[in-house]
PDB file of C-alpha atoms and ligand atoms in Angstrom:
ATOM      1  CA  UNK A  25     -76.551   3.111  54.146  1.00 44.00           C
ATOM      2  CA  UNK A  26     -75.196  -0.178  52.849  1.00 57.00           C
ATOM      3  CA  UNK A  27     -77.032  -3.473  53.245  1.00 56.00           C
ATOM      4  CA  UNK A  28     -74.278  -4.691  55.516  1.00 60.00           C
ATOM      5  CA  UNK A  29     -74.622  -2.019  58.197  1.00 66.00           C
ATOM      6  CA  UNK A  30     -75.363  -3.472  61.630  1.00 67.00           C
ATOM      7  CA  UNK A  31     -78.653  -1.587  61.713  1.00 63.00           C
ATOM      8  CA  UNK A  32     -79.788  -3.559  58.655  1.00 61.00           C
ATOM      9  CA  UNK A  33     -78.345  -6.856  59.837  1.00 78.00           C
ATOM     10  CA  UNK A  34     -79.934  -6.120  63.221  1.00 84.00           C
ATOM     11  CA  UNK A  35     -76.849  -7.117  65.225  1.00 92.00           C
ATOM     12  CA  UNK A  36     -77.146  -5.835  68.772  1.00 91.00           C
ATOM     13  CA  UNK A  37     -73.496  -5.799  69.658  1.00 89.00           C
ATOM     14  CA  UNK A  38     -70.829  -4.329  67.354  1.00 90.00           C
ATOM     15  CA  UNK A  39     -67.544  -6.219  67.124  1.00 91.00           C
ATOM     16  CA  UNK A  40     -64.841  -4.910  69.427  1.00 86.00           C
ATOM     17  CA  UNK A  41     -62.752  -2.611  67.169  1.00 81.00           C
ATOM     18  CA  UNK A  42     -59.560  -4.238  68.491  1.00 85.00           C
ATOM     19  CA  UNK A  43     -60.508  -7.439  66.675  1.00 89.00           C
ATOM     20  CA  UNK A  44     -59.566  -6.163  63.207  1.00 86.00           C
ATOM     21  CA  UNK A  45     -56.108  -5.130  64.428  1.00 85.00           C
ATOM     22  CA  UNK A  46     -55.585  -8.493  66.106  1.00 86.00           C
ATOM     23  CA  UNK A  47     -56.683 -10.272  62.919  1.00 84.00           C
ATOM     24  CA  UNK A  48     -54.361  -8.216  60.736  1.00 84.00           C
ATOM     25  CA  UNK A  49     -51.297  -9.308  62.710  1.00 84.00           C
ATOM     26  CA  UNK A  50     -52.211 -12.997  62.548  1.00 89.00           C
ATOM     27  CA  UNK A  51     -53.254 -13.328  58.932  1.00 93.00           C
ATOM     28  CA  UNK A  52     -52.293 -16.984  58.608  1.00 94.00           C
ATOM     29  CA  UNK A  53     -54.328 -17.844  61.697  1.00 94.00           C
ATOM     30  CA  UNK A  54     -57.391 -15.907  60.631  1.00 95.00           C
ATOM     31  CA  UNK A  55     -57.270 -17.461  57.145  1.00 96.00           C
ATOM     32  CA  UNK A  56     -57.050 -20.945  58.668  1.00 96.00           C
ATOM     33  CA  UNK A  57     -60.086 -20.268  60.817  1.00 96.00           C
ATOM     34  CA  UNK A  58     -61.922 -18.698  57.890  1.00 97.00           C
ATOM     35  CA  UNK A  59     -61.149 -21.714  55.668  1.00 97.00           C
ATOM     36  CA  UNK A  60     -62.770 -24.079  58.161  1.00 97.00           C
ATOM     37  CA  UNK A  61     -65.740 -21.725  58.708  1.00 97.00           C
ATOM     38  CA  UNK A  62     -66.481 -21.951  54.972  1.00 98.00           C
ATOM     39  CA  UNK A  63     -66.325 -25.750  55.119  1.00 97.00           C
ATOM     40  CA  UNK A  64     -68.726 -25.726  58.055  1.00 97.00           C
ATOM     41  CA  UNK A  65     -71.090 -23.420  56.180  1.00 97.00           C
ATOM     42  CA  UNK A  66     -71.163 -25.967  53.349  1.00 98.00           C
ATOM     43  CA  UNK A  67     -71.718 -28.926  55.682  1.00 97.00           C
ATOM     44  CA  UNK A  68     -74.434 -27.040  57.565  1.00 97.00           C
ATOM     45  CA  UNK A  69     -76.373 -26.657  54.295  1.00 98.00           C
ATOM     46  CA  UNK A  70     -75.875 -30.361  53.536  1.00 98.00           C
ATOM     47  CA  UNK A  71     -77.177 -31.260  57.021  1.00 98.00           C
ATOM     48  CA  UNK A  72     -80.262 -29.058  56.532  1.00 98.00           C
ATOM     49  CA  UNK A  73     -80.990 -30.845  53.243  1.00 98.00           C
ATOM     50  CA  UNK A  74     -80.451 -34.276  54.822  1.00 98.00           C
ATOM     51  CA  UNK A  75     -82.822 -33.457  57.705  1.00 96.00           C
ATOM     52  CA  UNK A  76     -85.538 -31.909  55.524  1.00 97.00           C
ATOM     53  CA  UNK A  77     -85.746 -34.019  52.368  1.00 97.00           C
ATOM     54  CA  UNK A  78     -89.512 -33.423  52.216  1.00 96.00           C
ATOM     55  CA  UNK A  79     -89.097 -29.635  51.962  1.00 97.00           C
ATOM     56  CA  UNK A  80     -88.374 -29.043  48.303  1.00 97.00           C
ATOM     57  CA  UNK A  81     -87.577 -25.351  48.678  1.00 97.00           C
ATOM     58  CA  UNK A  82     -84.897 -26.119  51.253  1.00 98.00           C
ATOM     59  CA  UNK A  83     -83.294 -28.593  48.848  1.00 98.00           C
ATOM     60  CA  UNK A  84     -83.597 -26.246  45.854  1.00 98.00           C
ATOM     61  CA  UNK A  85     -82.260 -23.173  47.614  1.00 98.00           C
ATOM     62  CA  UNK A  86     -79.515 -24.757  49.698  1.00 98.00           C
ATOM     63  CA  UNK A  87     -78.042 -27.161  47.124  1.00 98.00           C
ATOM     64  CA  UNK A  88     -76.332 -24.344  45.180  1.00 98.00           C
ATOM     65  CA  UNK A  89     -75.223 -22.699  48.438  1.00 98.00           C
ATOM     66  CA  UNK A  90     -73.276 -25.865  49.289  1.00 98.00           C
ATOM     67  CA  UNK A  91     -71.359 -25.340  46.046  1.00 98.00           C
ATOM     68  CA  UNK A  92     -70.905 -21.649  46.764  1.00 98.00           C
ATOM     69  CA  UNK A  93     -69.596 -22.179  50.303  1.00 98.00           C
ATOM     70  CA  UNK A  94     -67.244 -24.874  49.071  1.00 98.00           C
ATOM     71  CA  UNK A  95     -66.080 -22.371  46.448  1.00 98.00           C
ATOM     72  CA  UNK A  96     -65.406 -19.938  49.289  1.00 98.00           C
ATOM     73  CA  UNK A  97     -63.257 -22.549  51.005  1.00 98.00           C
ATOM     74  CA  UNK A  98     -61.306 -22.977  47.781  1.00 98.00           C
ATOM     75  CA  UNK A  99     -60.866 -19.197  47.446  1.00 98.00           C
ATOM     76  CA  UNK A 100     -59.456 -18.984  50.979  1.00 98.00           C
ATOM     77  CA  UNK A 101     -57.195 -21.975  50.409  1.00 98.00           C
ATOM     78  CA  UNK A 102     -55.926 -20.453  47.128  1.00 98.00           C
ATOM     79  CA  UNK A 103     -55.123 -17.207  48.975  1.00 97.00           C
ATOM     80  CA  UNK A 104     -53.276 -19.178  51.656  1.00 97.00           C
ATOM     81  CA  UNK A 105     -51.208 -21.109  49.119  1.00 98.00           C
ATOM     82  CA  UNK A 106     -50.333 -17.865  47.344  1.00 97.00           C
ATOM     83  CA  UNK A 107     -48.843 -16.663  50.613  1.00 96.00           C
ATOM     84  CA  UNK A 108     -47.035 -19.921  51.342  1.00 97.00           C
ATOM     85  CA  UNK A 109     -49.302 -20.712  54.301  1.00 97.00           C
ATOM     86  CA  UNK A 110     -50.307 -24.196  55.454  1.00 97.00           C
ATOM     87  CA  UNK A 111     -53.989 -24.987  55.898  1.00 97.00           C
ATOM     88  CA  UNK A 112     -53.458 -25.659  59.592  1.00 94.00           C
ATOM     89  CA  UNK A 113     -55.724 -27.530  61.954  1.00 94.00           C
ATOM     90  CA  UNK A 114     -59.399 -26.993  62.515  1.00 93.00           C
ATOM     91  CA  UNK A 115     -60.141 -25.201  65.784  1.00 89.00           C
ATOM     92  CA  UNK A 116     -62.974 -25.396  68.228  1.00 90.00           C
ATOM     93  CA  UNK A 117     -65.508 -22.712  67.275  1.00 92.00           C
ATOM     94  CA  UNK A 118     -66.548 -21.286  70.655  1.00 94.00           C
ATOM     95  CA  UNK A 119     -68.918 -18.782  69.066  1.00 95.00           C
ATOM     96  CA  UNK A 120     -70.946 -21.394  67.173  1.00 96.00           C
ATOM     97  CA  UNK A 121     -70.800 -23.860  70.078  1.00 96.00           C
ATOM     98  CA  UNK A 122     -72.160 -21.214  72.456  1.00 97.00           C
ATOM     99  CA  UNK A 123     -74.927 -20.303  70.025  1.00 97.00           C
ATOM    100  CA  UNK A 124     -75.913 -23.971  69.833  1.00 96.00           C
ATOM    101  CA  UNK A 125     -75.764 -24.346  73.613  1.00 96.00           C
ATOM    102  CA  UNK A 126     -78.144 -21.386  73.933  1.00 95.00           C
ATOM    103  CA  UNK A 127     -80.685 -22.836  71.530  1.00 94.00           C
ATOM    104  CA  UNK A 128     -84.024 -22.970  73.398  1.00 92.00           C
ATOM    105  CA  UNK A 129     -84.564 -26.442  74.887  1.00 91.00           C
ATOM    106  CA  UNK A 130     -87.653 -28.615  74.351  1.00 91.00           C
ATOM    107  CA  UNK A 131     -88.618 -26.976  71.078  1.00 93.00           C
ATOM    108  CA  UNK A 132     -91.622 -28.567  69.396  1.00 94.00           C
ATOM    109  CA  UNK A 133     -90.457 -30.648  66.432  1.00 92.00           C
ATOM    110  CA  UNK A 134     -92.104 -28.322  63.935  1.00 94.00           C
ATOM    111  CA  UNK A 135     -90.085 -25.344  65.222  1.00 96.00           C
ATOM    112  CA  UNK A 136     -86.668 -26.995  65.064  1.00 95.00           C
ATOM    113  CA  UNK A 137     -86.110 -26.000  61.441  1.00 97.00           C
ATOM    114  CA  UNK A 138     -86.989 -22.371  62.209  1.00 98.00           C
ATOM    115  CA  UNK A 139     -84.291 -22.171  64.874  1.00 98.00           C
ATOM    116  CA  UNK A 140     -81.698 -23.887  62.660  1.00 97.00           C
ATOM    117  CA  UNK A 141     -82.429 -21.345  59.919  1.00 98.00           C
ATOM    118  CA  UNK A 142     -82.120 -18.486  62.416  1.00 98.00           C
ATOM    119  CA  UNK A 143     -78.761 -19.820  63.631  1.00 97.00           C
ATOM    120  CA  UNK A 144     -77.625 -20.021  59.997  1.00 97.00           C
ATOM    121  CA  UNK A 145     -78.754 -16.437  59.369  1.00 97.00           C
ATOM    122  CA  UNK A 146     -77.052 -15.305  62.583  1.00 97.00           C
ATOM    123  CA  UNK A 147     -73.652 -16.758  61.698  1.00 97.00           C
ATOM    124  CA  UNK A 148     -73.904 -15.286  58.185  1.00 97.00           C
ATOM    125  CA  UNK A 149     -74.836 -11.853  59.565  1.00 96.00           C
ATOM    126  CA  UNK A 150     -71.958 -11.785  62.056  1.00 96.00           C
ATOM    127  CA  UNK A 151     -69.503 -13.111  59.429  1.00 96.00           C
ATOM    128  CA  UNK A 152     -70.690 -10.381  57.083  1.00 95.00           C
ATOM    129  CA  UNK A 153     -70.029  -7.743  59.752  1.00 95.00           C
ATOM    130  CA  UNK A 154     -66.536  -9.134  60.378  1.00 95.00           C
ATOM    131  CA  UNK A 155     -65.707  -9.270  56.656  1.00 95.00           C
ATOM    132  CA  UNK A 156     -66.830  -5.659  56.379  1.00 94.00           C
ATOM    133  CA  UNK A 157     -64.371  -4.657  59.115  1.00 93.00           C
ATOM    134  CA  UNK A 158     -61.553  -6.460  57.309  1.00 94.00           C
ATOM    135  CA  UNK A 159     -62.579  -5.117  53.890  1.00 94.00           C
ATOM    136  CA  UNK A 160     -62.511  -1.565  55.214  1.00 92.00           C
ATOM    137  CA  UNK A 161     -59.688  -1.706  57.706  1.00 89.00           C
ATOM    138  CA  UNK A 162     -56.827  -3.819  56.364  1.00 92.00           C
ATOM    139  CA  UNK A 163     -53.751  -2.134  54.911  1.00 91.00           C
ATOM    140  CA  UNK A 164     -53.316  -4.389  51.866  1.00 94.00           C
ATOM    141  CA  UNK A 165     -55.650  -3.400  49.003  1.00 95.00           C
ATOM    142  CA  UNK A 166     -55.754  -6.961  47.598  1.00 95.00           C
ATOM    143  CA  UNK A 167     -56.945  -8.320  50.928  1.00 95.00           C
ATOM    144  CA  UNK A 168     -59.570  -5.599  51.304  1.00 95.00           C
ATOM    145  CA  UNK A 169     -60.968  -6.659  47.904  1.00 97.00           C
ATOM    146  CA  UNK A 170     -60.742 -10.332  48.888  1.00 97.00           C
ATOM    147  CA  UNK A 171     -62.812  -9.792  52.042  1.00 97.00           C
ATOM    148  CA  UNK A 172     -65.259  -7.475  50.281  1.00 97.00           C
ATOM    149  CA  UNK A 173     -66.352 -10.388  48.058  1.00 97.00           C
ATOM    150  CA  UNK A 174     -67.101 -12.517  51.119  1.00 97.00           C
ATOM    151  CA  UNK A 175     -68.977  -9.670  52.787  1.00 96.00           C
ATOM    152  CA  UNK A 176     -71.346  -9.341  49.821  1.00 96.00           C
ATOM    153  CA  UNK A 177     -71.848 -13.071  49.508  1.00 97.00           C
ATOM    154  CA  UNK A 178     -72.541 -13.685  53.203  1.00 96.00           C
ATOM    155  CA  UNK A 179     -74.975 -10.756  53.325  1.00 95.00           C
ATOM    156  CA  UNK A 180     -76.910 -12.563  50.590  1.00 96.00           C
ATOM    157  CA  UNK A 181     -76.848 -15.807  52.580  1.00 97.00           C
ATOM    158  CA  UNK A 182     -78.162 -14.066  55.696  1.00 97.00           C
ATOM    159  CA  UNK A 183     -81.137 -12.833  53.642  1.00 96.00           C
ATOM    160  CA  UNK A 184     -81.583 -16.252  52.062  1.00 97.00           C
ATOM    161  CA  UNK A 185     -81.906 -18.018  55.440  1.00 98.00           C
ATOM    162  CA  UNK A 186     -84.464 -15.428  56.616  1.00 97.00           C
ATOM    163  CA  UNK A 187     -86.422 -15.795  53.346  1.00 97.00           C
ATOM    164  CA  UNK A 188     -86.395 -19.582  53.677  1.00 98.00           C
ATOM    165  CA  UNK A 189     -87.759 -19.292  57.212  1.00 98.00           C
ATOM    166  CA  UNK A 190     -90.558 -17.026  55.969  1.00 97.00           C
ATOM    167  CA  UNK A 191     -91.495 -19.631  53.405  1.00 97.00           C
ATOM    168  CA  UNK A 192     -92.227 -22.206  56.081  1.00 97.00           C
ATOM    169  CA  UNK A 193     -93.325 -20.065  59.060  1.00 98.00           C
ATOM    170  CA  UNK A 194     -95.518 -16.982  59.538  1.00 98.00           C
ATOM    171  CA  UNK A 195     -93.573 -13.744  59.065  1.00 97.00           C
ATOM    172  CA  UNK A 196     -94.447 -12.506  62.566  1.00 97.00           C
ATOM    173  CA  UNK A 197     -93.125 -15.692  64.120  1.00 97.00           C
ATOM    174  CA  UNK A 198     -89.893 -15.438  62.116  1.00 97.00           C
ATOM    175  CA  UNK A 199     -89.427 -11.816  63.221  1.00 96.00           C
ATOM    176  CA  UNK A 200     -90.032 -12.642  66.872  1.00 96.00           C
ATOM    177  CA  UNK A 201     -87.649 -15.632  66.730  1.00 97.00           C
ATOM    178  CA  UNK A 202     -85.002 -13.552  64.969  1.00 96.00           C
ATOM    179  CA  UNK A 203     -85.234 -10.936  67.754  1.00 96.00           C
ATOM    180  CA  UNK A 204     -84.794 -13.727  70.271  1.00 96.00           C
ATOM    181  CA  UNK A 205     -81.647 -14.867  68.441  1.00 97.00           C
ATOM    182  CA  UNK A 206     -80.260 -11.334  68.237  1.00 96.00           C
ATOM    183  CA  UNK A 207     -80.445 -11.190  72.042  1.00 96.00           C
ATOM    184  CA  UNK A 208     -78.892 -14.643  72.419  1.00 97.00           C
ATOM    185  CA  UNK A 209     -76.072 -13.690  70.055  1.00 96.00           C
ATOM    186  CA  UNK A 210     -75.315 -10.415  71.865  1.00 95.00           C
ATOM    187  CA  UNK A 211     -75.081 -12.415  75.097  1.00 95.00           C
ATOM    188  CA  UNK A 212     -72.792 -15.015  73.476  1.00 96.00           C
ATOM    189  CA  UNK A 213     -70.527 -12.337  72.026  1.00 93.00           C
ATOM    190  CA  UNK A 214     -70.237 -10.618  75.399  1.00 92.00           C
ATOM    191  CA  UNK A 215     -68.820 -13.879  76.799  1.00 92.00           C
ATOM    192  CA  UNK A 216     -66.026 -14.087  74.219  1.00 92.00           C
ATOM    193  CA  UNK A 217     -62.718 -12.230  74.304  1.00 87.00           C
ATOM    194  CA  UNK A 218     -61.818 -10.882  70.820  1.00 86.00           C
ATOM    195  CA  UNK A 219     -59.119 -13.080  69.276  1.00 87.00           C
ATOM    196  CA  UNK A 220     -57.124 -12.344  66.165  1.00 85.00           C
ATOM    197  CA  UNK A 221     -56.978 -16.021  65.245  1.00 86.00           C
ATOM    198  CA  UNK A 222     -60.755 -16.470  65.082  1.00 90.00           C
ATOM    199  CA  UNK A 223     -63.319 -15.153  62.626  1.00 91.00           C
ATOM    200  CA  UNK A 224     -65.878 -15.012  65.453  1.00 91.00           C
TER     201      UNK A 224
HETATM  202 FE1  FE2 B 327     -69.133 -18.377  52.704  1.00 59.64          FE
HETATM  203 FE1  FE2 B 328     -72.383 -18.056  53.694  1.00 59.64          FE
END
């Protein structure tokens, strides 16, 4: 079993299999969305550093991830240019917006970081699952290899967010909160229609 199987990532709802086929017919659109997702991953790490300057491990661990996610953006952009695609406009990310809307309200201040780390881990886990579908299901070998690299990298980031949470919170609390987020995410996903022009 690979480390990117849903059973390892814990995801409660598998992606609708139609999604990969939709994505493969709108490659330019999916690459545009992917490019902006990578930018958001970088800015999310910057925001976590800005909000937690007193937590040295957060700064140490996330600073290189900012560089890595920005590198991912550049990889996607390079692939787009190779194909003569334009970057296109940033879209509303319904998946992430719904996750944020479902964040438990009135959290005590000391738990806010835990939930932000869980949301980060969640988006990485789902992205990893989606990249796996593309890396296994697309016709073009070059693209399968391209998405395989992202799958591996985002699986590592999912683990990194969980590990960071366990550094600052008791393991049992992290596990319980992660389970809570797995349920929230399954609910969010059930509200979204699969679209070939969106990573999520
Ligand atoms: Fe990334
Ligand atoms: Fe990532």
